[in-house]
PDB file of C-alpha atoms in Angstrom:
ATOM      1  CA  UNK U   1       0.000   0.000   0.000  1.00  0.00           C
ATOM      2  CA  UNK U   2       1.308   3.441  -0.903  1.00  0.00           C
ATOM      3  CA  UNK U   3       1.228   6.106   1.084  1.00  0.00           C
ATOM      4  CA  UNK U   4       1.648  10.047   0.465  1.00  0.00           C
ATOM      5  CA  UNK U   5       1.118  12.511   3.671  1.00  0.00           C
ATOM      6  CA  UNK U   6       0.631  16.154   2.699  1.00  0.00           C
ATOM      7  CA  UNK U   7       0.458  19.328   4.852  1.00  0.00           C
ATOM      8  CA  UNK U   8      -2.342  21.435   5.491  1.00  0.00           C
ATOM      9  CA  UNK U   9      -1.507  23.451   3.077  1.00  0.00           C
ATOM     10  CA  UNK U  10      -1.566  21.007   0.033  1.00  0.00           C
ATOM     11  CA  UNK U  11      -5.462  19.697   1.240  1.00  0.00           C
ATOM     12  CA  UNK U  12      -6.668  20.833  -2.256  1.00  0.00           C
ATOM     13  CA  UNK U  13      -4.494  18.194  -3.720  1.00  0.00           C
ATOM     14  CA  UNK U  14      -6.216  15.307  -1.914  1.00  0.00           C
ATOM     15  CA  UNK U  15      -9.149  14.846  -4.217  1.00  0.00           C
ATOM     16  CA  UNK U  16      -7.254  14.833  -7.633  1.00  0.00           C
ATOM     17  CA  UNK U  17      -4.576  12.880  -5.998  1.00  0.00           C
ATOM     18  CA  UNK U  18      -7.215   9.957  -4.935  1.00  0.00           C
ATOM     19  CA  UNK U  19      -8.751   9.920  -8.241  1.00  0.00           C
ATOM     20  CA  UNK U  20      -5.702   9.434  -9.849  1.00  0.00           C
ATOM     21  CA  UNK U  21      -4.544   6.808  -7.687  1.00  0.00           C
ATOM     22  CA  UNK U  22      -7.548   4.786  -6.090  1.00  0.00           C
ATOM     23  CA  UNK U  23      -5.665   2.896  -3.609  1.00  0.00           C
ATOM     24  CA  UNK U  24      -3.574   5.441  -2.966  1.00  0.00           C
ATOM     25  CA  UNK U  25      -3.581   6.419   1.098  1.00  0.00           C
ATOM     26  CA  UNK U  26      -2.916  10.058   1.621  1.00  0.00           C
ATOM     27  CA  UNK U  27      -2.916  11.494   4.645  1.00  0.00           C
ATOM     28  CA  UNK U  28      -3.090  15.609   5.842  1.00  0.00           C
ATOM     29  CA  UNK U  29      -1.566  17.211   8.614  1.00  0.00           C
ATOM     30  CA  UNK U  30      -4.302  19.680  10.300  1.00  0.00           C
ATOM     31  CA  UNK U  31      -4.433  21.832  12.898  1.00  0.00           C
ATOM     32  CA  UNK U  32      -8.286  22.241  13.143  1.00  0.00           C
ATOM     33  CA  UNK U  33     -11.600  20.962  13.000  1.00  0.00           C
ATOM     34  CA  UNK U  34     -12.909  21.973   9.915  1.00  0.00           C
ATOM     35  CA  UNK U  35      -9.765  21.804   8.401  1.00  0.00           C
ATOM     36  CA  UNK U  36      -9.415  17.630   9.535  1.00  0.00           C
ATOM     37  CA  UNK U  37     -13.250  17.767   8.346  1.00  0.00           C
ATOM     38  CA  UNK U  38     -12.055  19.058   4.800  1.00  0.00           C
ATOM     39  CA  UNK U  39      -9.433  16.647   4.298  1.00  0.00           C
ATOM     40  CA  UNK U  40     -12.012  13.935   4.900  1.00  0.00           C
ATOM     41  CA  UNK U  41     -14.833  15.502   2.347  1.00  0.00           C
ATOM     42  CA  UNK U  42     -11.747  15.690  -0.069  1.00  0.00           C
ATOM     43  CA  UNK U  43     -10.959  12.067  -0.011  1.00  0.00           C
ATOM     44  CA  UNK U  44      -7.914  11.941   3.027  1.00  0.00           C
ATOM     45  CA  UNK U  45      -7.560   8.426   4.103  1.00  0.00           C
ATOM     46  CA  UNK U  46      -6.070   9.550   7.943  1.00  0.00           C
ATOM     47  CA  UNK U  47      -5.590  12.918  10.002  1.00  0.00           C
ATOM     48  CA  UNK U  48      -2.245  13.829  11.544  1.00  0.00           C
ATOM     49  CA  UNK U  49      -3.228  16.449  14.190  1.00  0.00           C
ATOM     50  CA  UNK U  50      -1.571  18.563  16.353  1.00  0.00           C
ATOM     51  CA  UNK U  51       0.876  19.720  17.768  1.00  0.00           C
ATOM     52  CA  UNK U  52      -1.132  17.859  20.957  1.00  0.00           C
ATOM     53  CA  UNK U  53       1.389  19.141  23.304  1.00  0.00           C
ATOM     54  CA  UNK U  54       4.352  21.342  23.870  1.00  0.00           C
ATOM     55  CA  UNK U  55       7.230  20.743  22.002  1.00  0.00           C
ATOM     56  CA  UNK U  56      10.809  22.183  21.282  1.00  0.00           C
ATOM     57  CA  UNK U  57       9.903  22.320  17.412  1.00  0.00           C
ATOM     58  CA  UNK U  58       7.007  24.435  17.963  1.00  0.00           C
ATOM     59  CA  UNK U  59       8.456  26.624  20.520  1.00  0.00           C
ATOM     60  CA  UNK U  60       5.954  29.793  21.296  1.00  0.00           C
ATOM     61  CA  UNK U  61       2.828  27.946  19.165  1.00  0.00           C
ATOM     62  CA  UNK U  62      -0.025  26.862  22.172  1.00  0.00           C
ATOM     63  CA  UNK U  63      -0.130  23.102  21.901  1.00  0.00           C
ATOM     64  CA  UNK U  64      -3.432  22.070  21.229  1.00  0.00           C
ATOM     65  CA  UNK U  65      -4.058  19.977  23.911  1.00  0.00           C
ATOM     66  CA  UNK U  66      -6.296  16.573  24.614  1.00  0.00           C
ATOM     67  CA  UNK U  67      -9.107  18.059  24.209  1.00  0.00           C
ATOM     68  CA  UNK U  68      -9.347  19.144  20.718  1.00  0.00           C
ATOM     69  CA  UNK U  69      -7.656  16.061  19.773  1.00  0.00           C
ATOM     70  CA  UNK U  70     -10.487  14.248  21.125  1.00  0.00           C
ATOM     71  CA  UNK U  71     -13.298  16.388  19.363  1.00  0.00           C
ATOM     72  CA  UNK U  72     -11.017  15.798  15.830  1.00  0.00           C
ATOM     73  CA  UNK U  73     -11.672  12.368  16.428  1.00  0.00           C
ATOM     74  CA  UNK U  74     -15.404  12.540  16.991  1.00  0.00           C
ATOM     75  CA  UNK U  75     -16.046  14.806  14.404  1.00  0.00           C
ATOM     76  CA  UNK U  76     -14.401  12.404  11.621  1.00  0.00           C
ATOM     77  CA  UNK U  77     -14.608   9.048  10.808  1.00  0.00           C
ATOM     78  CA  UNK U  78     -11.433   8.566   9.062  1.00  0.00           C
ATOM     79  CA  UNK U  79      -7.900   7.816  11.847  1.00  0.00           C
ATOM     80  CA  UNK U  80      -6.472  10.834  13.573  1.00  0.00           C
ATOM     81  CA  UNK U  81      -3.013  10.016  14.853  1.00  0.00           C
ATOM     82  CA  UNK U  82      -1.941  12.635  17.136  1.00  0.00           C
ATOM     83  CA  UNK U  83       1.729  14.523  16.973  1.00  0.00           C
ATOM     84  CA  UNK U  84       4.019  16.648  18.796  1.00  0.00           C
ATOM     85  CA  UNK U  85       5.284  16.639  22.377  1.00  0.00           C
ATOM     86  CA  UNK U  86       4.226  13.157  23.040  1.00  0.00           C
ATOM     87  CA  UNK U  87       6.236  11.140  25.701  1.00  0.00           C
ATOM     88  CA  UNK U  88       5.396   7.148  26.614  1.00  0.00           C
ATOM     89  CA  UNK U  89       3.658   8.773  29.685  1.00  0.00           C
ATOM     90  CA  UNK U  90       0.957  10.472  27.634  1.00  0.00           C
ATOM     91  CA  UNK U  91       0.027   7.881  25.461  1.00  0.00           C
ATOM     92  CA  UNK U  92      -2.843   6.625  27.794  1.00  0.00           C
ATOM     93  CA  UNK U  93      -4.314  10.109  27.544  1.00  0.00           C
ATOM     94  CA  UNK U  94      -4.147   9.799  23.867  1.00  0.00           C
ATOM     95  CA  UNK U  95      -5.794   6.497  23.548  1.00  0.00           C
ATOM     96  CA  UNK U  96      -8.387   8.017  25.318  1.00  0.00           C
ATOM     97  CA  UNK U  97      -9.235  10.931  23.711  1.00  0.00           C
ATOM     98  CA  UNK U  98     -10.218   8.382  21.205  1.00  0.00           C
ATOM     99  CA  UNK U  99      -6.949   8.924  18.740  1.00  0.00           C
ATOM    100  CA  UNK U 100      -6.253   6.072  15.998  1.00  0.00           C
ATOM    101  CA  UNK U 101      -2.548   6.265  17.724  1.00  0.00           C
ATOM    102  CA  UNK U 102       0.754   8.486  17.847  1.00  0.00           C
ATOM    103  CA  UNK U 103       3.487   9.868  15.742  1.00  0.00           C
ATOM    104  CA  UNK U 104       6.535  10.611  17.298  1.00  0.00           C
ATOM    105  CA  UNK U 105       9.796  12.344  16.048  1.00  0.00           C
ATOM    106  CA  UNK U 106      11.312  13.991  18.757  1.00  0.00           C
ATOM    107  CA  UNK U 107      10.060  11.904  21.803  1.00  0.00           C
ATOM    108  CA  UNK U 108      12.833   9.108  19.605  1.00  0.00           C
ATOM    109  CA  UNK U 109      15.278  10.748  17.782  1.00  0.00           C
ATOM    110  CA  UNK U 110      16.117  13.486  20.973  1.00  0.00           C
ATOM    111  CA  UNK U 111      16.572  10.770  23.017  1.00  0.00           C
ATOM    112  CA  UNK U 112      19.976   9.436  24.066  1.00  0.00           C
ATOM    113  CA  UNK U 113      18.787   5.919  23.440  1.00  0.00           C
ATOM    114  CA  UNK U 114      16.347   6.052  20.660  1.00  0.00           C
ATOM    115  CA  UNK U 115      15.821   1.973  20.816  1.00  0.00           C
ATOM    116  CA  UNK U 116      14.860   1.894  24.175  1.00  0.00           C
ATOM    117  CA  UNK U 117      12.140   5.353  23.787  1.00  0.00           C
ATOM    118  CA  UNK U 118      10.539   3.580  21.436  1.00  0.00           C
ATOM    119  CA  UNK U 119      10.769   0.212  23.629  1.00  0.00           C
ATOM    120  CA  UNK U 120       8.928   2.672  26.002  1.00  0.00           C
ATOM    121  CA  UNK U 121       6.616   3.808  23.783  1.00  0.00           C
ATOM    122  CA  UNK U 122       5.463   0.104  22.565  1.00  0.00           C
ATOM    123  CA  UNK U 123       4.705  -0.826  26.122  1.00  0.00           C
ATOM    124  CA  UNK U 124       2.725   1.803  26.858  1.00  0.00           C
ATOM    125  CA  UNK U 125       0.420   0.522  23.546  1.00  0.00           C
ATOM    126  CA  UNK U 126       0.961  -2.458  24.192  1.00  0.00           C
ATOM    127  CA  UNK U 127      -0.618  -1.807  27.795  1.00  0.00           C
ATOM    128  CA  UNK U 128      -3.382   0.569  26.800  1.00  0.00           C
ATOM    129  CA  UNK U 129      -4.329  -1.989  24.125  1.00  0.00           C
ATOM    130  CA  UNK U 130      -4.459  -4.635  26.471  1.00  0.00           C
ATOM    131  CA  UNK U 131      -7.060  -2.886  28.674  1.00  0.00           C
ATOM    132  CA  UNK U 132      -9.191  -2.462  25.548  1.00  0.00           C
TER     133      UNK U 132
END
């Protein structure tokens, strides 16, 4: 399966870029409701929202918080996968705001063992999917 993930910016490309390639999965990074809404109307097979929570690369930008991650993920039926600031220790909360899962970046590659964060970060699904 193929995958292309656009930013918000792009979104008008979604449509075209479906009906050019059916199985194509493409995926838009939003930072809204209605824009995660549009990106489903337009044919976006997943959501990446956020940034969910503070983080060095957005330094001075309000995270968005739990919160409107879990109303993104009422208000479409397509996966939202939440990003930015996300630590093993807040993956519960994420699961529970009803989010398809995580992307991380920084909670990995900033670490001084990157094998073992993301050890971390597969038990923590691991044990939130075992309590499901």
């Amino acid at each position: 399966m193929k995958t292309l993930h656009l930013s918000e910016k792009r979104i008008q490309e979604v449509h075209d870029l479906r009906k050019q390639s059916p199985g194509l999965q493409v995926g838009v990074s939003t930072h809204s409701n209605e824009v995660a809404k549009r990106a489903e109307q337009l044919g976006a097979t997943y959501i990446l929202y956020g940034h969910v929570f503070s983080t060095a690369s957005k330094k001075g930008v309000k995270p968005k918080g739990v919160e409107k991650l879990a109303a993104v993920a009422k208000e479409v039926s397509i996966p939202v996968y939440a990003i930015g600031g996300i630590t093993s220790a807040k993956v519960t909360d994420i699961y529970q705001a009803k989010a398809s899962g995580i992307a991380v970046m920084s909670g990995v590659f900033s670490q001084n063992n990157p094998l073992q964060a993301v050890q971390s970060f597969r038990k923590e699904v691991n044990r939130y999917e075992e309590t499901r």
